[in-house]
Amino acid sequence: MNNQYKKTSKMISLILRHNPGYINTSLDENGWLPVDELIIGIRSKGINIDRKILKEIVETNNKKRFTFSDDMMRIRANQGHSLEVDVELKEVEPPEYLFHGTVDRFMQSIRKDGLLKMNRQHVHLSKDRETAVNVGSRRGKPVILTVRTGEMYRDGFSFFLSENGVWLTEHIQPKYLELK
Ligand code: HQG
């Protein structure tokens, strides 16, 4: 993806996950925004975009962050919201272990309170270590936590798998973390 597309993609993440007010609009309760409104809003920020470019950005997005409705009239982010929207996540039985990437400076608090969703709607987990390394690396030297998700599921906790393969849950108590 070229730099201009990357910049536009970040703006779309901001609008569809956190702040549609940035382009004076709002999402519906399921997180959808009319495609035309998004295009007009992005253009108002001086960025060149049309349906074809938007489709290309959605298709080439490295994490498949966005989805069009079947009729291509609306668009939403698959996960990662801080806004309270219901993206109709599928509840799924998780594998025995999932991973979370963080950094050492948060570990004292994580040992005490477990993993919290902080500003987002869920705690984010990945099925492979490599993804967790990338997530943690956004903040510094990554610390990778292994979560006993199978045990959590058997204890009655719910897990969701987003359209783009991110595992989500409400909270992870410290007792489910493999801590040395
Ligand atoms: C930490 C990106 C202190 C947590 C990524 C994380 C991911 C605690 C931060 C997605 C804590 C929250 C999500 C506690 C958790 N005390 N710190 N008790 N519990 N934390 O960004 O998982 O590019 O909301 O470890 O790739 O880092 O946006 O979550 O460091 O998939 O699509 O609090 O965002 O994807 O940070 O990242 P975030 P995350 P996108």
PDB file of N, CA and C in Angstrom, residues 4 7-8 11-12 14-15 19-25 33 35-50:
ATOM      1  N   GLN A   4       0.110   7.441   0.634  1.00  0.00           N
ATOM      2  CA  GLN A   4      -1.146   8.203   0.619  1.00  0.00           C
ATOM      3  C   GLN A   4      -2.306   7.291   1.049  1.00  0.00           C
ATOM      4  N   LYS A   7      -2.162   6.653   4.801  1.00  0.00           N
ATOM      5  CA  LYS A   7      -2.671   7.807   5.549  1.00  0.00           C
ATOM      6  C   LYS A   7      -4.209   7.811   5.516  1.00  0.00           C
ATOM      7  N   THR A   8      -4.762   7.533   4.344  1.00  0.00           N
ATOM      8  CA  THR A   8      -6.228   7.511   4.213  1.00  0.00           C
ATOM      9  C   THR A   8      -6.808   6.383   5.052  1.00  0.00           C
ATOM     10  N   MET A  11      -7.024   7.335   8.575  1.00  0.00           N
ATOM     11  CA  MET A  11      -8.140   8.253   8.794  1.00  0.00           C
ATOM     12  C   MET A  11      -9.458   7.472   8.850  1.00  0.00           C
ATOM     13  N   ILE A  12      -9.590   6.453   7.999  1.00  0.00           N
ATOM     14  CA  ILE A  12     -10.817   5.637   7.996  1.00  0.00           C
ATOM     15  C   ILE A  12     -10.941   4.877   9.325  1.00  0.00           C
ATOM     16  N   LEU A  14      -9.800   5.859  12.207  1.00  0.00           N
ATOM     17  CA  LEU A  14     -10.204   6.868  13.199  1.00  0.00           C
ATOM     18  C   LEU A  14     -11.714   7.115  13.114  1.00  0.00           C
ATOM     19  N   ILE A  15     -12.213   7.304  11.897  1.00  0.00           N
ATOM     20  CA  ILE A  15     -13.630   7.641  11.709  1.00  0.00           C
ATOM     21  C   ILE A  15     -14.529   6.459  12.093  1.00  0.00           C
ATOM     22  N   ASN A  19     -14.035   8.090  16.080  1.00  0.00           N
ATOM     23  CA  ASN A  19     -14.514   9.463  16.034  1.00  0.00           C
ATOM     24  C   ASN A  19     -15.124   9.863  14.687  1.00  0.00           C
ATOM     25  N   PRO A  20     -16.357   9.379  14.404  1.00  0.00           N
ATOM     26  CA  PRO A  20     -17.010   9.779  13.147  1.00  0.00           C
ATOM     27  C   PRO A  20     -17.294  11.284  13.127  1.00  0.00           C
ATOM     28  N   GLY A  21     -17.338  11.904  14.319  1.00  0.00           N
ATOM     29  CA  GLY A  21     -17.532  13.350  14.410  1.00  0.00           C
ATOM     30  C   GLY A  21     -16.430  14.118  13.692  1.00  0.00           C
ATOM     31  N   TYR A  22     -15.298  13.477  13.479  1.00  0.00           N
ATOM     32  CA  TYR A  22     -14.180  14.090  12.738  1.00  0.00           C
ATOM     33  C   TYR A  22     -14.640  14.550  11.355  1.00  0.00           C
ATOM     34  N   ILE A  23     -15.599  13.823  10.764  1.00  0.00           N
ATOM     35  CA  ILE A  23     -16.172  14.268   9.480  1.00  0.00           C
ATOM     36  C   ILE A  23     -17.669  14.585   9.671  1.00  0.00           C
ATOM     37  N   ASN A  24     -18.013  15.024  10.876  1.00  0.00           N
ATOM     38  CA  ASN A  24     -19.390  15.460  11.182  1.00  0.00           C
ATOM     39  C   ASN A  24     -20.449  14.427  10.844  1.00  0.00           C
ATOM     40  N   THR A  25     -20.170  13.176  11.180  1.00  0.00           N
ATOM     41  CA  THR A  25     -21.173  12.162  10.913  1.00  0.00           C
ATOM     42  C   THR A  25     -21.253  11.235  12.114  1.00  0.00           C
ATOM     43  N   LEU A  33     -21.489   3.015   8.284  1.00  0.00           N
ATOM     44  CA  LEU A  33     -21.543   4.392   7.777  1.00  0.00           C
ATOM     45  C   LEU A  33     -21.787   4.309   6.262  1.00  0.00           C
ATOM     46  N   VAL A  35     -21.211   4.685   2.540  1.00  0.00           N
ATOM     47  CA  VAL A  35     -19.947   4.866   1.811  1.00  0.00           C
ATOM     48  C   VAL A  35     -19.834   6.294   1.265  1.00  0.00           C
ATOM     49  N   ASP A  36     -20.942   6.822   0.734  1.00  0.00           N
ATOM     50  CA  ASP A  36     -20.891   8.172   0.157  1.00  0.00           C
ATOM     51  C   ASP A  36     -20.527   9.221   1.208  1.00  0.00           C
ATOM     52  N   GLU A  37     -21.055   9.032   2.418  1.00  0.00           N
ATOM     53  CA  GLU A  37     -20.730   9.992   3.492  1.00  0.00           C
ATOM     54  C   GLU A  37     -19.248   9.938   3.840  1.00  0.00           C
ATOM     55  N   LEU A  38     -18.707   8.718   3.855  1.00  0.00           N
ATOM     56  CA  LEU A  38     -17.279   8.574   4.159  1.00  0.00           C
ATOM     57  C   LEU A  38     -16.441   9.268   3.086  1.00  0.00           C
ATOM     58  N   ILE A  39     -16.796   9.052   1.838  1.00  0.00           N
ATOM     59  CA  ILE A  39     -16.034   9.636   0.734  1.00  0.00           C
ATOM     60  C   ILE A  39     -16.097  11.170   0.782  1.00  0.00           C
ATOM     61  N   ILE A  40     -17.295  11.691   0.989  1.00  0.00           N
ATOM     62  CA  ILE A  40     -17.444  13.161   1.053  1.00  0.00           C
ATOM     63  C   ILE A  40     -16.637  13.715   2.237  1.00  0.00           C
ATOM     64  N   GLY A  41     -16.712  13.006   3.365  1.00  0.00           N
ATOM     65  CA  GLY A  41     -15.999  13.454   4.572  1.00  0.00           C
ATOM     66  C   GLY A  41     -14.494  13.455   4.380  1.00  0.00           C
ATOM     67  N   ILE A  42     -13.974  12.411   3.766  1.00  0.00           N
ATOM     68  CA  ILE A  42     -12.519  12.328   3.553  1.00  0.00           C
ATOM     69  C   ILE A  42     -12.079  13.401   2.556  1.00  0.00           C
ATOM     70  N   ARG A  43     -12.895  13.603   1.527  1.00  0.00           N
ATOM     71  CA  ARG A  43     -12.563  14.667   0.554  1.00  0.00           C
ATOM     72  C   ARG A  43     -12.520  16.024   1.237  1.00  0.00           C
ATOM     73  N   SER A  44     -13.404  16.224   2.211  1.00  0.00           N
ATOM     74  CA  SER A  44     -13.443  17.534   2.897  1.00  0.00           C
ATOM     75  C   SER A  44     -12.156  17.788   3.675  1.00  0.00           C
ATOM     76  N   LYS A  45     -11.361  16.713   3.871  1.00  0.00           N
ATOM     77  CA  LYS A  45     -10.061  16.878   4.544  1.00  0.00           C
ATOM     78  C   LYS A  45      -8.937  17.033   3.517  1.00  0.00           C
ATOM     79  N   GLY A  46      -9.322  17.246   2.262  1.00  0.00           N
ATOM     80  CA  GLY A  46      -8.325  17.504   1.224  1.00  0.00           C
ATOM     81  C   GLY A  46      -7.675  16.249   0.657  1.00  0.00           C
ATOM     82  N   ILE A  47      -8.302  15.091   0.894  1.00  0.00           N
ATOM     83  CA  ILE A  47      -7.723  13.844   0.375  1.00  0.00           C
ATOM     84  C   ILE A  47      -8.542  13.365  -0.814  1.00  0.00           C
ATOM     85  N   ASN A  48      -7.827  12.994  -1.861  1.00  0.00           N
ATOM     86  CA  ASN A  48      -8.475  12.526  -3.084  1.00  0.00           C
ATOM     87  C   ASN A  48      -8.948  11.081  -2.906  1.00  0.00           C
ATOM     88  N   ILE A  49     -10.251  10.862  -2.988  1.00  0.00           N
ATOM     89  CA  ILE A  49     -10.763   9.487  -2.860  1.00  0.00           C
ATOM     90  C   ILE A  49     -12.071   9.344  -3.628  1.00  0.00           C
ATOM     91  N   ASP A  50     -12.263   8.180  -4.204  1.00  0.00           N
ATOM     92  CA  ASP A  50     -13.551   7.849  -4.822  1.00  0.00           C
ATOM     93  C   ASP A  50     -13.853   6.390  -4.476  1.00  0.00           C
TER      94      ASP A  50
END
